[in-house]
Each structure stands twice: as structure tokens, then as C-alpha cells.
Amino acid sequence: MKLITAIIQPDKLDEVREALHAAEITRVTVSRCTGRGHQAGEELYRGQSVVPTLIPKVRIDIACNEEYVDAAINAILKSARHGDGKIGDGKIFVTALERCIRIRTGESGGVAI
Amino acid sequence: MFRQKWKTGVFFALSLFASRFAFAEEIQIDTGTTAWMLTSTALVLLMVPGLALFYAGLVRTKNVLATMMHSFAAMAIVGVLWVVCGYALAFGPNVLGGWIGWNPQLLFLKGIDETIMSAGVPEYVFAMFQGKFAIITPALIAGAFAERVKFKGYCIYITLWILLIYCPVCHWVWASDGYLFNLGAKGAIDFAGGTVVHITAGVSALVAALYLGARKGYPLTAMHPNNLVMTMLGAGLLWVGWFGFNAGSSIASNLDTARALTVTQAAAAAGALSWMLIEGVKHGKATSLGFSSGILAGLVAITPAAGVVTPMGAIILGFLASFVCYISIGIKTKLGYDDSLDVFGIHGMAGIFGAIGLVFFIRPSWMADAASIKEGWNMMSQLLVQLQAVGITILYAGVASFILVVFVDKVFGFRANRREEMAGLDETMHGEQGYGLINLN
């Protein structure tokens, strides 16, 4: 089992969800977050361009079994890029997932995902 | 000697001056009425941010600012347009066979700089009061194509819509030489804009929603309101503002005003109550969105009727309006078109229902007055007049706004493209985020 955490641009959320859905990955957790990577974001404020220190992003967490990992990564790569790829498009982190327990039934492991 | 002559001269000049302006001088400003009309003018404008909140709460997070901007843009665009030429087109004398009004003296309102109307109100106040109605009407339409139009296309659309649809219909119904104003014994009854505002907006909204097509993913994807707290606040502001909208439409501060205010309150409350009951019985829970919709259904239905119906009639109209709207929204869902915020379902249907339904609740003194003008005038004859007014408005607004929406879409681009729609209009049209401050930055 792996935990895939993707940090993407907020305007790409719908496209990423659509791509994940097409790859039959429907169980996701989405949250708003702010952060700072390589990108120097630029926003309009009263007609001035300003560079905020932290930039709003969307975080997607997907817990999945091994056979879905590549499909999920490819779906995100394909859908989260702006054009041919721009600085700020985000990152994907893959971490090993030790356990997964379904609260309703108490089952654990791959079947619970 | 010289002094004497000078005095005589002045006296002569003054008396000439006095006789020339005697006619205009006769009408004194009625400060009470003027004060109420100034208040009403401000109350009607309050409905626009009210509408902005109402609509913005109903869309998804990524479109909240763009939706508010639709209402606010109308304040800017129509706010200028009305002074420049809108008032001249709507309230000038008949031209082009009565299709529209025109008085070049009214361009930039320059001809009314000193005019006091017979109601004792400076014409500026009347022109501004009417201007607020012109602002809110195209802003209402925006709910039908929320979350999927280009901002530039929308701005062009409402500019042309005011000139080609609002001004003509406003002229027919409210100008003293308008066609519908003079229909039958005492004209088609449209006290505060059931036809001019709500039917034109509702029908244009339906046409635009059908032509522009559904939002991407509709109806399979759930598109939940992002903030119903804003929606309720907006509905509350609309209710408050509506007292200016209806009671101000008497252009007086008298018995008619009091009647309009009373029936407005009664109908809005009845509409909200009735929607609560419908949902309570059908779903076991009364929703805040249903409550807000009920307020609007009641208010829209009483708008054309506020000058003529009794309080009991107002309660019945308000109560039934919620049923009419509830059913038409159900039908919309079955038909599957995407009138996103139910502009036709609420404003169009309640407007039509109110404009026709009012004839059954007209107070007897109004009918007696009409019968004294035209022998034998009764409910049925007024019903025919109302049907004619409603029919003409639906037909005209439907055809003209269809041509307009096709024109704007083909020439300037109206529908947002797939990428813009998915990314959200706040980001793609305005480069901002409505709830940016929720995140730390």
C-alpha cells in the first residue's frame, strides 16, 4: 500500500479529479493548503502585481494498493500541468503506507482501501 | 428719475419672469414624498448587493467572486448607461410606432435639471429611482448562466439588453404614452415591475440558459452551494430593499404607499411560510435555501399586484407563488436544462403568476373606479388585458433576447471555454480568489 500526496494548482483540481476518475481512482481526500516551492506566485492587488510569500495550493491524498500507484501518478501528471509544464505545477510524493483500517467494519490491510 | 425708471424696469422684468415661470412655480416640492422617494431609491440599490450575496452563496467556491461581479458590473454599466441615454429611451415620448421612447432633451438628463414632477418630486429622483430598477433587472438574468460565461461577453450582453429589451418594455408599461400603460380602462396593471423586471429577466434567462447550454458535468456532478449563510443574508437584504421597490413605486407617500408596503410584507412572509410547509411535508426538513426561495417567490408575485390587491389577496398570492415555483423547478430538473440559480423558475414563473393572478384579488374600489372610466369594466376584462401584457412581454423578451444572446456569443464570445470553466471564473476572469484569506499567506 502507498499514500500518494499531490500538491497541485487550485485551478487544475477539476481536471485532475476527472483524470483520476477516468483511471478508476475515486477515493480521494482533497484539502486547501498554502505553501511555497520553486514558484514565485504573482497576484493582482489594486492594480499592482504582488508576490505573496505563501501560495494557495490544493492537496490531494490517495491511499491505494500497489497496482493503482502508476495509474494514479500518470493521471495526475497528465492533468495537472499547465501547457507543457510550468513552474508551480506542483509535486507528487509517494510514501509507504503501513496500515489501513476501515472504521465501519474494523477490516484492515488492502481490502480496507 | 433714473432710480424710478430702474425700479419700474426691475418690476416689469420680475413680473415677466414670474408670468413665464408661473406654470412651473405652481408645483412645490413635497418634501415628505421626496424624502420617501430618496429612501426608496437607496433601498432598491441595496437589493443589488443583496442579489450578489444571494447568488454568490449558491455557486461553487471557484466562481463566488465572478458571480458577485455580475451584479456589481450592472451597477457600473447600467448606472452610466441610464443617465446617458436609458432614461431618454424609456421615458421619452413614443417614436418608431411606440416601440420605444426618445427625447434628446433627456440625454445625460440635461432636460430635467429644474423639473419638479406633479407628484411634488424632483424628476432627478424619479429618474434615479427608475435607474435602480434598470440595474437590478439584467443582474437577475446572470443567475441563469452562472459559473459559465465570459465576463466581457456578459458586459456587452447587459449593455445591449438594457437598450433593446428593458427600455422598450419599460416604455410600454410605465411611460404615460406607452402601449400597455393605456390598455383597457386603467391600463395593464404592473405596479412595480412584474412584467418589466421579472418576466423580461426570467424569460431572457431561460432563453440564455437553453442557448448557452448546461455547466460542464451538469446534472451528474453535484454542484453544492458554497455558502448558504451568504444566500440567506442576501435574501434578507432583498426583502428589506423590496419595500423601496414596491412601496416606492407609488411615487407618493400616502395611502397607496401604505397599501403597497403592507401587501409586500404579507406576500413575502406567506411565500416563505408556504415553501417551509412544502418542504416540511415532502422532505421532513425545511431548508434555508427553500426558505429564501419562498421569500423571493412571494415578493416577485406581489410586485405587479402591490397597488391593487388586498392584504388577504397578498397572502394567497404569496402562498400559491411558492407552489408554482416549487413545481416549475421540479419540471426544470425533469427537462434537464441548466437554469443554474432558477431565474426563470422563480422570477419568470412567479412574475407571470402574480401578473395574472392579481385580477382575482383586486380591491373593489379600484374596480369601481375602472368601471366609471369604462362602462361595465370587470374582472374578466382586466384578465384579458393582463394576459395580453404578459403574452407580449414573454414573446418580445423571448425573441429579442434569443437574437441578442446568439449575436453576443458569435461576435464577442459569451460562453466560457472548457478550461476556464473547470479552473473557475474567479481565477480565469478576474485573477483573484474569493476565499483566499482562509488560507494563511
Short mmCIF file of C-alpha atoms in Angstrom, two decimals, chain B residues 17 44-45 50 69 91 104 141 145 149 183 198 223 233 243 268 270 293-294 323 330 359-360 416 430:
data_model
loop_
_atom_site.label_atom_id
_atom_site.label_comp_id
_atom_site.label_asym_id
_atom_site.label_seq_id
_atom_site.Cartn_x
_atom_site.Cartn_y
_atom_site.Cartn_z
CA PHE B 17 -40.15 86.40 -15.26
CA VAL B 44 -33.74 49.47 -4.39
CA LEU B 45 -29.99 49.84 -4.85
CA GLY B 50 -28.34 41.65 -1.74
CA MET B 69 -19.17 40.79 -10.12
CA PHE B 91 -39.42 57.78 -20.69
CA PRO B 104 -32.94 64.06 -26.97
CA ILE B 141 -30.58 37.23 -15.51
CA PHE B 145 -25.87 31.27 -16.79
CA VAL B 149 -19.84 32.86 -19.06
CA LEU B 183 -54.62 49.30 -22.46
CA HIS B 198 -39.32 39.83 -13.52
CA MET B 223 -22.87 21.43 -7.57
CA LEU B 233 -28.19 37.33 4.18
CA PHE B 243 -40.11 47.87 0.40
CA ALA B 268 -43.17 37.67 1.30
CA ALA B 270 -46.68 33.89 3.08
CA SER B 293 -36.66 30.87 -2.44
CA GLY B 294 -40.06 31.23 -0.79
CA PHE B 323 -46.22 26.21 -5.04
CA GLY B 330 -39.23 20.24 -10.38
CA VAL B 359 -57.02 40.15 -11.09
CA PHE B 360 -58.83 37.81 -8.71
CA ALA B 416 -16.58 30.37 -21.23
CA HIS B 430 -10.65 38.19 -12.57
#
